[in-house]
Every structure is written in C-alpha cells, then in structure tokens.
Amino acid sequence: GAGVSQSPRYKVAKRGQDVALRCDPISGHVSLFWYQQALGQGPEFLTYFQNEAQLDKSGLPSDRFFAERPEGSVSTLKIQRTQQEDSAVYLCASSLGGFYYGYTFGSGTRLTVV
Amino acid sequence: AQKVTQAQTEISVVEKEDVTLDCVYETRDTTYYLFWYKQPPSGELVFLIRRNSFDEQNEISGRYSWNFQKSTSSFNFTITASQVVDSAVYFCALRQLRFGNEKLTFGTGTRLTIIP
C-alpha cells in the first residue's frame, strides 16, 4: 500500500484481556518499529525489526508485551493480561532501512483498557 | 543516554504571527540525526525535516525554517506567517547513527494552536 496501515484503529479491552495489534508496513520496507504514545507524551520506542529479525526489544515494558514479524512484512504486537497503564496509542513505522532513509508512521491504534 | 527536551508544552498565536518551537537535546554521540515531526489530530506523525549532526546549515522550506546550533545542542523550528492548518502537536526527535540501532528518541511535544 501507499502508507503504513494499522488495525484496529481503536480497541477497548477489559483489564486482563489479551489484545493483538496489527501493522502492515510499506511494501519493501526492511525496518519496522513499534512505539507507545501515552496521552500528552511523545512516542516511546518499544521494539524494532529488520526483516523478520527482532534486533532491539529493549523498550518493551514487561514480558506481557510480545512482537513478531514472522515473514518480514506484517507485524503483530501482542499484549497479554492488559492493565490500565497499557492504555495508549501504539504507533507503527517502517523504513527502507539504514541511516539515510526516513520513517513513515501509521495512524496508530488507540488502546483503552477498562 | 539520549534525551530530547521541548520545554514549551503549549503555544497559542494569532494567525499570521511567526512562532518558534524550541528543542534541546542531549547525547554523548558525535554523529546523530535530528528530526521534526508534526502530529495532526488524525494521529499520524508527519515527517518535516531531518538534519545530520555534521551539517549545521540552517534550512528553509517555504514558511518553515530550522536553526541547528551544535554548540548549544538546540534544533529550533520557526513557522513564519502561521496558518490555522499549522495547528498540531510538534515533536523533535534524535537518532543515533549506530548500525542496528535505528530508534528515535522523542521529546514530549509542543501543542501549537493558531487562532484565526
């Protein structure tokens, strides 16, 4: 597609429920990133893939967060046993990779845990 | 550790006024990239500019200009003759130039409101 597509756009989950957020990057983009943006804050890095390899997951806040990109294109961010503090916008970005190319961000998934 | 500070939480100006958004960064690296992004109400982050730490030339793009001063670790953004469509949250971000480390460190953003 022309841009980075994220689904669902909005998700309401009951505390303790598992959720899965999907990111479709731009075709051919090697690098894929997940960021978490709490209300009124800047995006914070969660994890990064180069093709199917997860090169950095240092930003994942707990072992309840898990991300995968099995075929090097679509990625899924899974949050198990959601907590209220997980409520945020989850942004996905993709890039051709390397230092020169910029990132294209999706519109995000707004997760509300009630 | 890297850090980006945007001290201005919210700014409001009347349309056609000029406005400057401040960005101060901290890094121990000598080479890095600096970015500005715009986040309209729709939520996506729109790329505005990338600046390499080697290049301290100021840049102008239409009504937008950027002032990069390595000596003060600042990368400020000025909008000239502001318009209502400029209303958004603006983020400054920093990226290390290390292979395999492509993550961006963002500031907390400045919410800009242009009053018609």
PDB file of C-alpha atoms in Angstrom, chain B:
ATOM      1  CA  ALA B   1      21.644   8.093  27.377  1.00  0.00           C
ATOM      2  CA  GLN B   2      19.852  10.348  24.959  1.00  0.00           C
ATOM      3  CA  LYS B   3      17.292  12.950  25.858  1.00  0.00           C
ATOM      4  CA  VAL B   4      15.195  15.488  23.958  1.00  0.00           C
ATOM      5  CA  THR B   5      13.587  18.391  25.790  1.00  0.00           C
ATOM      6  CA  GLN B   6      10.762  20.511  24.441  1.00  0.00           C
ATOM      7  CA  ALA B   7      10.141  22.950  27.253  1.00  0.00           C
ATOM      8  CA  GLN B   8       7.125  24.592  25.643  1.00  0.00           C
ATOM      9  CA  THR B   9       4.116  22.407  26.355  1.00  0.00           C
ATOM     10  CA  GLU B  10       1.559  24.615  24.593  1.00  0.00           C
ATOM     11  CA  ILE B  11       1.785  27.724  22.446  1.00  0.00           C
ATOM     12  CA  SER B  12      -1.043  29.818  21.015  1.00  0.00           C
ATOM     13  CA  VAL B  13      -0.528  32.561  18.470  1.00  0.00           C
ATOM     14  CA  VAL B  14      -2.790  34.578  16.246  1.00  0.00           C
ATOM     15  CA  GLU B  15      -2.804  33.669  12.586  1.00  0.00           C
ATOM     16  CA  LYS B  16      -0.032  35.268  10.521  1.00  0.00           C
ATOM     17  CA  GLU B  17       2.246  35.668  13.504  1.00  0.00           C
ATOM     18  CA  ASP B  18       5.646  33.956  13.499  1.00  0.00           C
ATOM     19  CA  VAL B  19       6.274  31.251  16.096  1.00  0.00           C
ATOM     20  CA  THR B  20       9.386  29.360  17.189  1.00  0.00           C
ATOM     21  CA  LEU B  21       9.329  25.913  18.758  1.00  0.00           C
ATOM     22  CA  ASP B  22      12.345  25.075  20.890  1.00  0.00           C
ATOM     23  CA  CYS B  23      14.194  21.764  21.038  1.00  0.00           C
ATOM     24  CA  VAL B  24      17.225  20.957  23.177  1.00  0.00           C
ATOM     25  CA  TYR B  25      18.888  17.563  23.059  1.00  0.00           C
ATOM     26  CA  GLU B  26      21.478  15.557  24.951  1.00  0.00           C
ATOM     27  CA  THR B  27      23.668  12.834  23.518  1.00  0.00           C
ATOM     28  CA  ARG B  28      27.190  11.546  24.017  1.00  0.00           C
ATOM     29  CA  ASP B  29      27.444  10.651  20.349  1.00  0.00           C
ATOM     30  CA  THR B  30      29.283  12.937  17.947  1.00  0.00           C
ATOM     31  CA  THR B  31      27.198  11.840  14.978  1.00  0.00           C
ATOM     32  CA  TYR B  32      23.440  11.721  15.039  1.00  0.00           C
ATOM     33  CA  TYR B  33      20.300  12.793  13.218  1.00  0.00           C
ATOM     34  CA  LEU B  34      17.718  15.277  14.430  1.00  0.00           C
ATOM     35  CA  PHE B  35      14.120  15.292  13.244  1.00  0.00           C
ATOM     36  CA  TRP B  36      10.947  17.311  13.475  1.00  0.00           C
ATOM     37  CA  TYR B  37       7.547  15.647  13.108  1.00  0.00           C
ATOM     38  CA  LYS B  38       4.038  17.099  13.013  1.00  0.00           C
ATOM     39  CA  GLN B  39       1.143  15.202  14.577  1.00  0.00           C
ATOM     40  CA  PRO B  40      -2.258  16.500  13.450  1.00  0.00           C
ATOM     41  CA  PRO B  41      -5.464  15.391  15.212  1.00  0.00           C
ATOM     42  CA  SER B  42      -5.677  12.360  12.918  1.00  0.00           C
ATOM     43  CA  GLY B  43      -2.736  10.928  14.841  1.00  0.00           C
ATOM     44  CA  GLU B  44      -0.100  10.009  12.288  1.00  0.00           C
ATOM     45  CA  LEU B  45       3.352  11.513  12.580  1.00  0.00           C
ATOM     46  CA  VAL B  46       4.237  13.558   9.526  1.00  0.00           C
ATOM     47  CA  PHE B  47       7.927  13.966   8.735  1.00  0.00           C
ATOM     48  CA  LEU B  48       9.080  17.580   8.364  1.00  0.00           C
ATOM     49  CA  ILE B  49      12.869  17.551   8.360  1.00  0.00           C
ATOM     50  CA  ARG B  50      15.980  15.504   9.133  1.00  0.00           C
ATOM     51  CA  ARG B  51      19.304  17.132   9.965  1.00  0.00           C
ATOM     52  CA  ASN B  52      22.669  15.374  10.164  1.00  0.00           C
ATOM     53  CA  SER B  53      24.903  16.485  13.037  1.00  0.00           C
ATOM     54  CA  PHE B  54      27.674  17.241  10.540  1.00  0.00           C
ATOM     55  CA  ASP B  55      25.581  19.845   8.810  1.00  0.00           C
ATOM     56  CA  GLU B  56      24.902  22.991  10.790  1.00  0.00           C
ATOM     57  CA  GLN B  57      23.496  24.951   7.906  1.00  0.00           C
ATOM     58  CA  ASN B  58      20.108  26.390   8.626  1.00  0.00           C
ATOM     59  CA  GLU B  59      17.339  25.266   6.340  1.00  0.00           C
ATOM     60  CA  ILE B  60      14.284  26.981   4.949  1.00  0.00           C
ATOM     61  CA  SER B  61      11.341  25.283   3.297  1.00  0.00           C
ATOM     62  CA  GLY B  62       8.560  27.654   2.410  1.00  0.00           C
ATOM     63  CA  ARG B  63       7.198  29.088   5.662  1.00  0.00           C
ATOM     64  CA  TYR B  64       9.257  26.646   7.747  1.00  0.00           C
ATOM     65  CA  SER B  65      12.822  27.162   8.872  1.00  0.00           C
ATOM     66  CA  TRP B  66      15.133  25.326  11.211  1.00  0.00           C
ATOM     67  CA  ASN B  67      18.065  26.628  13.241  1.00  0.00           C
ATOM     68  CA  PHE B  68      20.570  23.962  14.292  1.00  0.00           C
ATOM     69  CA  GLN B  69      23.250  25.039  16.787  1.00  0.00           C
ATOM     70  CA  LYS B  70      25.507  22.229  17.878  1.00  0.00           C
ATOM     71  CA  SER B  71      27.258  24.467  20.428  1.00  0.00           C
ATOM     72  CA  THR B  72      24.038  24.822  22.413  1.00  0.00           C
ATOM     73  CA  SER B  73      22.570  21.410  21.439  1.00  0.00           C
ATOM     74  CA  SER B  74      19.493  23.082  20.030  1.00  0.00           C
ATOM     75  CA  PHE B  75      17.411  22.496  16.924  1.00  0.00           C
ATOM     76  CA  ASN B  76      14.667  25.102  16.843  1.00  0.00           C
ATOM     77  CA  PHE B  77      11.796  25.284  14.371  1.00  0.00           C
ATOM     78  CA  THR B  78      10.208  28.517  13.180  1.00  0.00           C
ATOM     79  CA  ILE B  79       6.943  28.900  11.308  1.00  0.00           C
ATOM     80  CA  THR B  80       6.610  32.229   9.542  1.00  0.00           C
ATOM     81  CA  ALA B  81       3.189  33.755   8.873  1.00  0.00           C
ATOM     82  CA  SER B  82       1.407  30.958  10.703  1.00  0.00           C
ATOM     83  CA  GLN B  83      -1.820  29.491   9.378  1.00  0.00           C
ATOM     84  CA  VAL B  84      -4.666  27.635  11.047  1.00  0.00           C
ATOM     85  CA  VAL B  85      -3.549  24.432   9.272  1.00  0.00           C
ATOM     86  CA  ASP B  86      -0.322  24.604  11.258  1.00  0.00           C
ATOM     87  CA  SER B  87      -2.246  23.743  14.417  1.00  0.00           C
ATOM     88  CA  ALA B  88      -0.893  20.396  15.627  1.00  0.00           C
ATOM     89  CA  VAL B  89       1.492  18.819  18.091  1.00  0.00           C
ATOM     90  CA  TYR B  90       5.105  19.069  17.002  1.00  0.00           C
ATOM     91  CA  PHE B  91       7.792  16.629  18.093  1.00  0.00           C
ATOM     92  CA  CYS B  92      11.548  16.916  17.961  1.00  0.00           C
ATOM     93  CA  ALA B  93      13.454  13.611  17.863  1.00  0.00           C
ATOM     94  CA  LEU B  94      17.021  12.314  17.958  1.00  0.00           C
ATOM     95  CA  ARG B  95      18.546   9.204  16.432  1.00  0.00           C
ATOM     96  CA  GLN B  96      21.944   7.671  16.945  1.00  0.00           C
ATOM     97  CA  LEU B  97      23.992   6.691  13.914  1.00  0.00           C
ATOM     98  CA  ARG B  98      24.901   3.212  15.034  1.00  0.00           C
ATOM     99  CA  PHE B  99      24.379   0.194  12.868  1.00  0.00           C
ATOM    100  CA  GLY B 100      21.434  -1.847  14.082  1.00  0.00           C
ATOM    101  CA  ASN B 101      20.202   0.986  16.282  1.00  0.00           C
ATOM    102  CA  GLU B 102      17.637   2.973  14.365  1.00  0.00           C
ATOM    103  CA  LYS B 103      15.273   4.007  17.143  1.00  0.00           C
ATOM    104  CA  LEU B 104      14.134   7.578  17.619  1.00  0.00           C
ATOM    105  CA  THR B 105      14.105   9.344  20.970  1.00  0.00           C
ATOM    106  CA  PHE B 106      11.263  11.876  21.030  1.00  0.00           C
ATOM    107  CA  GLY B 107      10.611  14.953  23.112  1.00  0.00           C
ATOM    108  CA  THR B 108       7.281  15.390  24.851  1.00  0.00           C
ATOM    109  CA  GLY B 109       5.966  17.640  22.101  1.00  0.00           C
ATOM    110  CA  THR B 110       4.653  21.190  21.785  1.00  0.00           C
ATOM    111  CA  ARG B 111       0.964  21.715  21.086  1.00  0.00           C
ATOM    112  CA  LEU B 112       0.634  24.656  18.719  1.00  0.00           C
ATOM    113  CA  THR B 113      -2.706  26.392  18.302  1.00  0.00           C
ATOM    114  CA  ILE B 114      -3.156  29.032  15.619  1.00  0.00           C
ATOM    115  CA  ILE B 115      -6.043  31.332  16.413  1.00  0.00           C
ATOM    116  CA  PRO B 116      -7.910  32.613  13.358  1.00  0.00           C
TER     117      PRO B 116
END
